[in-house]
Amino acid sequence: MKVGYYQFSPKFGEPSQNLERIRKELSGVEADIIVLPELAFTGYYFKDREELRSMAEDISQSSTVESLSDLCKDNDFYVVTGFAEREKDKLYNSALLIGPSGVVSCYRKLHLFNTEKEYFDPGDTPLDTIEVRGVKVGLMICFDWVFPEVARTLALRGADLLCHPANLVLTFCQKAMLTRCLENSVFAVTANRTGTEIRPHGKLAFTGQSQI
């Protein structure tokens, strides 16, 4: 299996612009799975729940998901991407596995980091694996790396590959993911973002250094 990631600096509050950039950069790439960062379309540092709600999308009605599905179909690959999900009155920090036929799986982040707890709801989906072209894939998101049980549970459920969309701000996260791989005899793709988000309520700088 040929895997990859796309590391970039999403523009906060510009989902259409971020989507267009992703489509342009990934078009023509030869791969089986490409992993994108956490919250790749909206940006990360929301001021409150209402700001998040204004950008979050229902998966079943999402133009972003539809466009990514077309991208996967045109290029015969799968994409794992971070996604601000809205389901009725709930808002989730999610990871979607999308392929040529559409959405294959959705994982909602279990372990919310810092101020995420103020606007996201905790995830309610099980940790499980999905087979993609003969390889069992598990999904986890950013701060899940802190908890050994996440990678271990996915490994016990047969995962060969962990796909890990992230918006990492701490300097030691990447090394910790190496430990998770060694502990569980699995491979991982961590797709982190770069850049700095400067908002009225503060500033966050992201560390990049995505890795396979």
Short mmCIF file of C-alpha atoms in Angstrom, two decimals:
data_model
loop_
_atom_site.label_atom_id
_atom_site.label_comp_id
_atom_site.label_asym_id
_atom_site.label_seq_id
_atom_site.Cartn_x
_atom_site.Cartn_y
_atom_site.Cartn_z
CA MET A 1 0.00 0.00 0.00
CA LYS A 2 1.20 3.50 -0.88
CA VAL A 3 0.28 6.10 1.74
CA GLY A 4 0.96 9.80 2.09
CA TYR A 5 -0.06 13.02 3.81
CA TYR A 6 -0.68 16.61 2.81
CA GLN A 7 0.70 19.16 5.28
CA PHE A 8 -0.39 22.77 4.88
CA SER A 9 -1.69 25.81 6.73
CA PRO A 10 -5.49 26.07 6.39
CA LYS A 11 -6.95 29.56 6.37
CA PHE A 12 -9.34 29.96 9.29
CA GLY A 13 -12.97 30.38 8.27
CA GLU A 14 -12.31 29.77 4.55
CA PRO A 15 -13.52 26.20 3.89
CA SER A 16 -14.06 26.71 0.15
CA GLN A 17 -10.57 28.14 -0.31
CA ASN A 18 -8.99 25.32 1.71
CA LEU A 19 -10.95 22.71 -0.24
CA GLU A 20 -9.85 24.15 -3.56
CA ARG A 21 -6.21 24.10 -2.45
CA ILE A 22 -6.49 20.46 -1.36
CA ARG A 23 -8.16 19.44 -4.62
CA LYS A 24 -5.45 21.18 -6.64
CA GLU A 25 -2.55 19.65 -4.69
CA LEU A 26 -3.94 16.10 -4.55
CA SER A 27 -5.19 15.85 -8.11
CA GLY A 28 -3.01 13.43 -10.04
CA VAL A 29 -1.26 12.01 -6.96
CA GLU A 30 -0.68 8.26 -7.11
CA ALA A 31 -1.50 6.78 -3.71
CA ASP A 32 -3.87 4.44 -1.95
CA ILE A 33 -4.52 6.60 1.15
CA ILE A 34 -3.72 10.27 1.74
CA VAL A 35 -4.16 11.76 5.22
CA LEU A 36 -5.06 15.42 5.77
CA PRO A 37 -4.80 17.44 9.01
CA GLU A 38 -7.43 17.76 11.71
CA LEU A 39 -10.17 20.31 10.84
CA ALA A 40 -8.53 20.76 7.46
CA PHE A 41 -11.26 22.95 5.96
CA THR A 42 -12.42 25.27 8.73
CA GLY A 43 -9.27 25.93 10.70
CA TYR A 44 -8.96 25.14 14.39
CA TYR A 45 -9.13 27.95 16.95
CA PHE A 46 -12.84 28.75 17.30
CA LYS A 47 -13.89 31.49 19.68
CA ASP A 48 -17.09 29.74 20.76
CA ARG A 49 -19.65 27.08 19.90
CA GLU A 50 -21.70 29.37 17.67
CA GLU A 51 -18.71 30.19 15.48
CA LEU A 52 -18.05 26.48 15.11
CA ARG A 53 -21.71 25.79 14.36
CA SER A 54 -21.64 28.34 11.52
CA MET A 55 -18.92 26.32 9.75
CA ALA A 56 -19.71 22.71 10.72
CA GLU A 57 -21.45 20.52 8.15
CA ASP A 58 -23.85 17.60 8.18
CA ILE A 59 -21.98 14.77 6.45
CA SER A 60 -25.02 13.70 4.44
CA GLN A 61 -25.52 17.21 3.04
CA SER A 62 -21.92 18.39 2.82
CA SER A 63 -20.61 19.94 -0.39
CA THR A 64 -17.10 19.40 1.02
CA VAL A 65 -17.68 15.66 1.35
CA GLU A 66 -19.22 15.50 -2.11
CA SER A 67 -16.22 17.28 -3.62
CA LEU A 68 -13.74 15.00 -1.82
CA SER A 69 -15.67 11.93 -2.97
CA ASP A 70 -15.35 13.14 -6.55
CA LEU A 71 -11.62 13.74 -6.02
CA CYS A 72 -11.19 10.19 -4.71
CA LYS A 73 -13.17 8.75 -7.62
CA ASP A 74 -11.21 10.72 -10.22
CA ASN A 75 -7.85 9.65 -8.74
CA ASP A 76 -8.74 6.18 -7.42
CA PHE A 77 -7.52 6.81 -3.88
CA TYR A 78 -8.88 7.21 -0.35
CA VAL A 79 -8.61 10.30 1.83
CA VAL A 80 -8.69 10.54 5.62
CA THR A 81 -9.50 14.07 6.68
CA GLY A 82 -10.35 16.07 9.76
CA PHE A 83 -13.87 17.50 9.56
CA ALA A 84 -16.09 19.78 11.65
CA GLU A 85 -19.25 17.69 11.83
CA ARG A 86 -22.75 18.83 12.73
CA GLU A 87 -25.42 16.26 13.61
CA LYS A 88 -28.64 17.90 14.80
CA ASP A 89 -27.62 19.87 17.91
CA LYS A 90 -24.29 18.06 18.33
CA LEU A 91 -20.90 19.29 17.06
CA TYR A 92 -18.05 16.83 16.63
CA ASN A 93 -14.35 17.00 15.80
CA SER A 94 -14.40 14.12 13.33
CA ALA A 95 -12.20 12.16 10.96
CA LEU A 96 -13.72 10.85 7.76
CA LEU A 97 -12.44 8.04 5.58
CA ILE A 98 -13.64 8.85 2.07
CA GLY A 99 -13.13 6.74 -1.03
CA PRO A 100 -14.26 6.55 -4.66
CA SER A 101 -17.76 5.49 -3.54
CA GLY A 102 -18.12 8.16 -0.83
CA VAL A 103 -17.84 8.13 2.97
CA VAL A 104 -16.61 4.78 4.27
CA SER A 105 -16.24 5.59 7.96
CA CYS A 106 -16.56 8.42 10.49
CA TYR A 107 -14.72 8.60 13.80
CA ARG A 108 -15.58 11.31 16.34
CA LYS A 109 -12.72 12.47 18.56
CA LEU A 110 -12.91 10.96 22.03
CA HIS A 111 -10.28 13.04 23.82
CA LEU A 112 -10.86 16.76 23.40
CA PHE A 113 -7.85 19.03 23.99
CA ASN A 114 -7.92 22.20 26.08
CA THR A 115 -10.58 24.66 24.84
CA GLU A 116 -12.07 22.14 22.39
CA LYS A 117 -14.25 21.04 25.31
CA GLU A 118 -15.97 24.43 25.22
CA TYR A 119 -17.44 23.97 21.75
CA PHE A 120 -17.16 20.32 20.65
CA ASP A 121 -19.15 17.40 22.01
CA PRO A 122 -17.15 14.29 23.03
CA GLY A 123 -17.09 11.58 20.41
CA ASP A 124 -19.59 8.72 20.58
CA THR A 125 -18.28 6.36 17.89
CA PRO A 126 -16.38 3.15 18.71
CA LEU A 127 -12.70 2.63 17.97
CA ASP A 128 -12.73 0.18 15.09
CA THR A 129 -10.91 -0.76 11.89
CA ILE A 130 -11.89 -0.63 8.24
CA GLU A 131 -10.27 -2.68 5.49
CA VAL A 132 -8.91 -0.66 2.59
CA ARG A 133 -7.28 -2.59 -0.24
CA GLY A 134 -6.28 -5.45 2.02
CA VAL A 135 -5.00 -3.27 4.88
CA LYS A 136 -6.90 -2.73 8.13
CA VAL A 137 -7.03 0.98 8.94
CA GLY A 138 -7.81 2.64 12.28
CA LEU A 139 -8.68 6.30 12.77
CA MET A 140 -7.56 8.54 15.63
CA ILE A 141 -7.37 12.33 15.98
CA CYS A 142 -4.63 14.57 17.39
CA PHE A 143 -4.82 14.48 21.24
CA ASP A 144 -5.83 10.81 21.16
CA TRP A 145 -2.08 10.17 20.96
CA VAL A 146 -1.74 10.94 24.69
CA PHE A 147 -3.83 7.92 25.64
CA PRO A 148 -2.09 4.57 24.96
CA GLU A 149 -5.45 2.80 25.06
CA VAL A 150 -6.54 4.33 21.75
CA ALA A 151 -3.72 2.88 19.65
CA ARG A 152 -3.83 -0.36 21.66
CA THR A 153 -7.56 -0.83 21.11
CA LEU A 154 -7.18 -0.25 17.37
CA ALA A 155 -4.25 -2.69 17.24
CA LEU A 156 -6.23 -5.33 19.14
CA ARG A 157 -8.97 -4.90 16.57
CA GLY A 158 -6.51 -5.73 13.83
CA ALA A 159 -5.23 -2.35 12.67
CA ASP A 160 -2.17 -2.42 10.42
CA LEU A 161 -2.18 1.34 9.84
CA LEU A 162 -3.24 4.24 12.08
CA CYS A 163 -4.39 7.35 10.22
CA HIS A 164 -3.95 10.36 12.51
CA PRO A 165 -5.18 13.80 11.38
CA ALA A 166 -3.71 16.34 13.80
CA ASN A 167 -3.28 20.00 14.73
CA LEU A 168 -0.30 19.47 17.04
CA VAL A 169 1.02 22.36 19.12
CA LEU A 170 3.21 20.48 21.61
CA THR A 171 6.77 19.71 20.56
CA PHE A 172 6.96 16.06 21.63
CA CYS A 173 3.81 14.61 20.04
CA GLN A 174 5.56 13.20 16.99
CA LYS A 175 8.00 11.20 19.13
CA ALA A 176 5.11 9.89 21.20
CA MET A 177 3.48 8.52 18.04
CA LEU A 178 6.66 6.58 17.29
CA THR A 179 6.24 5.01 20.72
CA ARG A 180 2.62 4.09 19.97
CA CYS A 181 3.78 2.33 16.81
CA LEU A 182 6.52 0.41 18.62
CA GLU A 183 4.17 -0.56 21.45
CA ASN A 184 1.63 -2.03 19.06
CA SER A 185 3.63 -3.13 15.99
CA VAL A 186 1.63 -0.88 13.69
CA PHE A 187 2.37 1.85 11.17
CA ALA A 188 0.97 5.37 11.48
CA VAL A 189 0.49 8.42 9.29
CA THR A 190 0.34 11.65 11.30
CA ALA A 191 -0.79 14.56 9.13
CA ASN A 192 -0.16 17.76 11.07
CA ARG A 193 -0.73 21.34 9.93
CA THR A 194 1.64 24.28 9.84
CA GLY A 195 1.21 28.00 10.41
CA THR A 196 -0.20 30.20 13.16
CA GLU A 197 -3.80 31.11 13.87
CA ILE A 198 -4.12 34.58 15.38
CA ARG A 199 -7.61 35.16 16.73
CA PRO A 200 -9.08 37.86 19.03
CA HIS A 201 -9.02 35.37 21.92
CA GLY A 202 -5.42 34.20 21.44
CA LYS A 203 -2.78 32.69 19.19
CA LEU A 204 -1.77 29.11 18.39
CA ALA A 205 1.32 27.97 16.47
CA PHE A 206 1.33 24.50 14.92
CA THR A 207 4.44 22.34 14.70
CA GLY A 208 4.19 20.65 11.29
CA GLN A 209 6.63 17.72 11.08
CA SER A 210 4.08 15.29 9.68
CA GLN A 211 5.40 11.76 9.51
CA ILE A 212 4.90 8.19 8.37
#
